[in-house]
Amino acid sequence: MNLANLVNPVMSAIFLDRDGTLIEEVGYLDRPERVALYPWSIDAIRAFNRAGVRVVMITNQSGVARGFLTEEVVDQVHRHIAILLQEGGAFIDAYYYCPHHPDGKVPELARVCDCRKPARGLVDRAVQEFGIDPRHSFAVGDRWLDVALGHAVGGRGILVRTGYGAREEERPQDGLVADAIVNNLIEATGWILRHVAPKSAL
Ligand SMILES: [Mg+2]
Ligand SMILES: [Zn+2]
């Protein structure tokens, strides 16, 4: 067990969507050069880093199963994002993605899986790797499935209006209420840092 866990037994995280949330939504992102961080993304991630909130990217990349991009390309994109963040003094703790889709073309990836959001497989991996408490964590994204992921693991779900978010907001989902709907990731960051469990309360 790591010492920080003894001092602060609750480890909060954000389960951060990628496309339309951290970076601009550009369809299937098949080249690192097409990565465009939103202007506030570095500040947002750095604020979580400083607050001791883990940042775990969780992204559905069905383009891999569909044969539009390879896992190698996904890794290149994530390395590129890591470099851009590092230049601004920020870092993401882990980059997880689901390469599957039931209608995929790549035989070994064309299946129902437990890691495609809103399924919780990748959150469970973060829990294993970092000791994160998902009940004190927050999923942030531009789709209702991001909100659903937060609720599926007992945490909170925040919808951002960037990417597909404004369109999603117009199409409420039965039985699914976001804990907050905000304009973008930096607003989500402000909301989360106000709502993260204060250490004094633990
Ligand atoms: Mg998205
Ligand atoms: Zn999967």
Short mmCIF file of C-alpha atoms and ligand atoms in Angstrom, two decimals:
data_model
loop_
_atom_site.label_atom_id
_atom_site.label_comp_id
_atom_site.label_asym_id
_atom_site.label_seq_id
_atom_site.Cartn_x
_atom_site.Cartn_y
_atom_site.Cartn_z
CA MET A 1 0.00 0.00 0.00
CA ASN A 2 1.24 3.41 -0.83
CA LEU A 3 1.75 5.95 1.92
CA ALA A 4 -0.53 8.53 0.37
CA ASN A 5 -3.38 6.05 0.77
CA LEU A 6 -2.78 5.87 4.51
CA VAL A 7 -2.95 9.63 4.85
CA ASN A 8 -5.87 10.04 2.48
CA PRO A 9 -7.70 6.74 2.19
CA VAL A 10 -10.15 7.94 -0.41
CA MET A 11 -8.67 8.27 -3.84
CA SER A 12 -10.87 10.19 -6.21
CA ALA A 13 -10.48 10.12 -9.96
CA ILE A 14 -11.98 11.57 -13.02
CA PHE A 15 -12.79 9.14 -15.78
CA LEU A 16 -12.13 11.44 -18.66
CA ASP A 17 -13.60 11.02 -22.10
CA ARG A 18 -11.25 11.90 -24.95
CA ASP A 19 -13.02 12.95 -28.15
CA GLY A 20 -15.23 15.99 -27.78
CA THR A 21 -14.13 16.43 -24.16
CA LEU A 22 -10.32 16.68 -23.87
CA ILE A 23 -9.69 17.14 -27.59
CA GLU A 24 -11.84 18.26 -30.45
CA GLU A 25 -14.20 15.72 -31.97
CA VAL A 26 -12.89 15.02 -35.49
CA GLY A 27 -14.49 11.67 -36.29
CA TYR A 28 -12.13 8.70 -36.37
CA LEU A 29 -8.81 10.13 -35.28
CA ASP A 30 -6.35 8.30 -37.49
CA ARG A 31 -3.24 10.52 -37.22
CA PRO A 32 -1.60 12.16 -34.18
CA GLU A 33 -1.31 15.44 -36.13
CA ARG A 34 -5.10 15.76 -36.03
CA VAL A 35 -5.12 16.00 -32.23
CA ALA A 36 -6.40 19.42 -31.12
CA LEU A 37 -6.63 20.02 -27.39
CA TYR A 38 -9.27 22.51 -26.34
CA PRO A 39 -7.63 25.75 -25.18
CA TRP A 40 -8.51 25.00 -21.53
CA SER A 41 -7.61 21.32 -21.46
CA ILE A 42 -4.08 21.68 -20.10
CA ASP A 43 -5.25 23.97 -17.30
CA ALA A 44 -8.02 21.54 -16.42
CA ILE A 45 -5.74 18.52 -16.19
CA ARG A 46 -3.11 20.43 -14.25
CA ALA A 47 -5.74 21.49 -11.72
CA PHE A 48 -6.64 17.84 -11.10
CA ASN A 49 -2.96 16.91 -10.85
CA ARG A 50 -2.42 19.57 -8.19
CA ALA A 51 -5.53 18.55 -6.28
CA GLY A 52 -4.34 14.92 -6.11
CA VAL A 53 -7.26 13.69 -8.21
CA ARG A 54 -6.24 10.92 -10.56
CA VAL A 55 -7.01 11.48 -14.22
CA VAL A 56 -7.87 8.31 -16.10
CA MET A 57 -8.77 8.60 -19.74
CA ILE A 58 -11.48 6.16 -20.74
CA THR A 59 -12.37 6.21 -24.41
CA ASN A 60 -14.34 4.03 -26.78
CA GLN A 61 -12.34 3.55 -29.96
CA SER A 62 -14.58 1.32 -32.04
CA GLY A 63 -12.69 2.52 -35.13
CA VAL A 64 -10.14 -0.16 -34.25
CA ALA A 65 -12.71 -2.97 -34.43
CA ARG A 66 -14.15 -1.40 -37.56
CA GLY A 67 -10.73 -1.42 -39.24
CA PHE A 68 -10.44 2.38 -39.59
CA LEU A 69 -7.43 2.64 -37.32
CA THR A 70 -4.97 0.37 -35.57
CA GLU A 71 -4.10 0.06 -31.90
CA GLU A 72 -0.66 1.38 -32.85
CA VAL A 73 -2.31 4.60 -34.07
CA VAL A 74 -4.36 4.90 -30.87
CA ASP A 75 -1.13 4.56 -28.87
CA GLN A 76 0.57 7.21 -31.04
CA VAL A 77 -2.32 9.59 -30.49
CA HIS A 78 -2.10 9.07 -26.74
CA ARG A 79 1.65 9.58 -26.70
CA HIS A 80 1.11 12.81 -28.64
CA ILE A 81 -1.52 14.00 -26.16
CA ALA A 82 0.87 13.17 -23.30
CA ILE A 83 3.59 15.32 -24.88
CA LEU A 84 1.25 18.27 -25.39
CA LEU A 85 0.11 18.03 -21.78
CA GLN A 86 3.66 17.66 -20.51
CA GLU A 87 4.64 20.90 -22.25
CA GLY A 88 2.01 22.55 -20.08
CA GLY A 89 3.05 20.79 -16.87
CA ALA A 90 0.08 18.42 -16.83
CA PHE A 91 -0.28 14.65 -17.06
CA ILE A 92 -2.92 11.97 -17.41
CA ASP A 93 -2.33 9.03 -15.07
CA ALA A 94 -3.55 6.34 -17.46
CA TYR A 95 -4.86 6.06 -20.98
CA TYR A 96 -7.38 3.26 -21.37
CA TYR A 97 -9.43 2.52 -24.44
CA CYS A 98 -11.89 -0.04 -25.67
CA PRO A 99 -11.04 -1.24 -29.21
CA HIS A 100 -14.13 -3.46 -29.53
CA HIS A 101 -17.46 -3.21 -31.25
CA PRO A 102 -20.09 -5.90 -31.87
CA ASP A 103 -20.36 -4.83 -35.55
CA GLY A 104 -16.61 -4.63 -36.11
CA LYS A 105 -14.72 -6.04 -39.09
CA VAL A 106 -11.61 -7.20 -37.24
CA PRO A 107 -12.60 -10.70 -36.09
CA GLU A 108 -10.87 -10.75 -32.70
CA LEU A 109 -12.34 -7.33 -31.76
CA ALA A 110 -15.85 -7.74 -33.14
CA ARG A 111 -17.65 -8.70 -29.99
CA VAL A 112 -19.60 -7.55 -27.01
CA CYS A 113 -17.10 -6.70 -24.29
CA ASP A 114 -17.14 -5.40 -20.74
CA CYS A 115 -14.99 -2.36 -21.48
CA ARG A 116 -17.03 -0.34 -23.98
CA LYS A 117 -18.64 2.57 -22.14
CA PRO A 118 -21.08 2.62 -20.44
CA ALA A 119 -19.80 -0.79 -19.30
CA ARG A 120 -17.45 -0.45 -16.36
CA GLY A 121 -14.52 -2.69 -17.34
CA LEU A 122 -11.98 0.09 -17.71
CA VAL A 123 -13.01 1.71 -14.43
CA ASP A 124 -12.46 -1.63 -12.74
CA ARG A 125 -8.98 -1.71 -14.24
CA ALA A 126 -8.26 1.75 -12.78
CA VAL A 127 -9.55 0.59 -9.41
CA GLN A 128 -7.12 -2.36 -9.56
CA GLU A 129 -4.17 -0.30 -10.73
CA PHE A 130 -4.53 2.81 -8.59
CA GLY A 131 -6.81 1.95 -5.70
CA ILE A 132 -9.32 4.51 -6.91
CA ASP A 133 -12.66 4.66 -5.13
CA PRO A 134 -15.20 4.99 -7.95
CA ARG A 135 -17.91 6.16 -5.53
CA HIS A 136 -15.85 9.30 -4.96
CA SER A 137 -15.10 9.71 -8.64
CA PHE A 138 -16.54 11.54 -11.61
CA ALA A 139 -17.03 10.56 -15.23
CA VAL A 140 -16.86 13.48 -17.63
CA GLY A 141 -17.80 13.40 -21.27
CA ASP A 142 -19.87 14.71 -24.15
CA ARG A 143 -22.18 11.69 -24.45
CA TRP A 144 -24.89 10.29 -22.24
CA LEU A 145 -22.90 7.07 -22.05
CA ASP A 146 -20.21 8.99 -20.17
CA VAL A 147 -22.78 10.08 -17.60
CA ALA A 148 -24.08 6.51 -17.46
CA LEU A 149 -20.57 5.22 -16.77
CA GLY A 150 -20.23 7.51 -13.76
CA HIS A 151 -23.50 6.23 -12.35
CA ALA A 152 -22.74 2.58 -13.21
CA VAL A 153 -19.74 2.66 -10.87
CA GLY A 154 -21.53 4.51 -8.08
CA GLY A 155 -19.95 7.88 -8.82
CA ARG A 156 -21.13 11.00 -10.56
CA GLY A 157 -21.54 11.81 -14.23
CA ILE A 158 -21.02 15.19 -15.86
CA LEU A 159 -21.98 16.12 -19.40
CA VAL A 160 -19.97 18.77 -21.24
CA ARG A 161 -21.50 20.70 -24.13
CA THR A 162 -18.41 20.47 -26.35
CA GLY A 163 -18.23 17.75 -29.01
CA TYR A 164 -21.65 16.08 -29.23
CA GLY A 165 -22.65 17.39 -25.81
CA ALA A 166 -24.94 20.24 -26.86
CA ARG A 167 -26.79 17.83 -29.14
CA GLU A 168 -26.98 15.21 -26.38
CA GLU A 169 -28.45 17.79 -24.03
CA GLU A 170 -31.35 18.20 -26.47
CA ARG A 171 -32.06 14.47 -26.27
CA PRO A 172 -32.64 13.59 -22.63
CA GLN A 173 -32.37 9.92 -21.76
CA ASP A 174 -35.03 8.23 -19.66
CA GLY A 175 -33.83 7.55 -16.17
CA LEU A 176 -30.48 9.24 -16.67
CA VAL A 177 -29.86 12.61 -15.06
CA ALA A 178 -26.44 14.23 -15.21
CA ASP A 179 -25.10 15.52 -11.92
CA ALA A 180 -24.07 18.60 -13.84
CA ILE A 181 -24.24 19.86 -17.41
CA VAL A 182 -21.53 22.41 -18.10
CA ASN A 183 -20.08 24.17 -21.12
CA ASN A 184 -16.72 22.45 -21.22
CA LEU A 185 -13.99 20.59 -19.37
CA ILE A 186 -12.71 23.60 -17.45
CA GLU A 187 -16.19 24.24 -16.08
CA ALA A 188 -16.46 20.56 -15.20
CA THR A 189 -13.16 20.87 -13.38
CA GLY A 190 -14.44 23.74 -11.27
CA TRP A 191 -17.58 21.77 -10.42
CA ILE A 192 -15.65 18.62 -9.53
CA LEU A 193 -13.10 20.36 -7.36
CA ARG A 194 -15.96 21.92 -5.39
CA HIS A 195 -17.63 18.54 -4.95
CA VAL A 196 -14.70 16.20 -4.38
CA ALA A 197 -14.79 14.81 -0.83
CA PRO A 198 -12.88 17.20 1.40
CA LYS A 199 -10.06 15.44 3.23
CA SER A 200 -11.26 16.83 6.55
CA ALA A 201 -14.53 14.92 6.17
CA LEU A 202 -12.86 11.50 5.89
MG MG B 1 -16.71 11.86 -26.54
ZN ZN B 2 -14.12 -3.31 -25.10
#
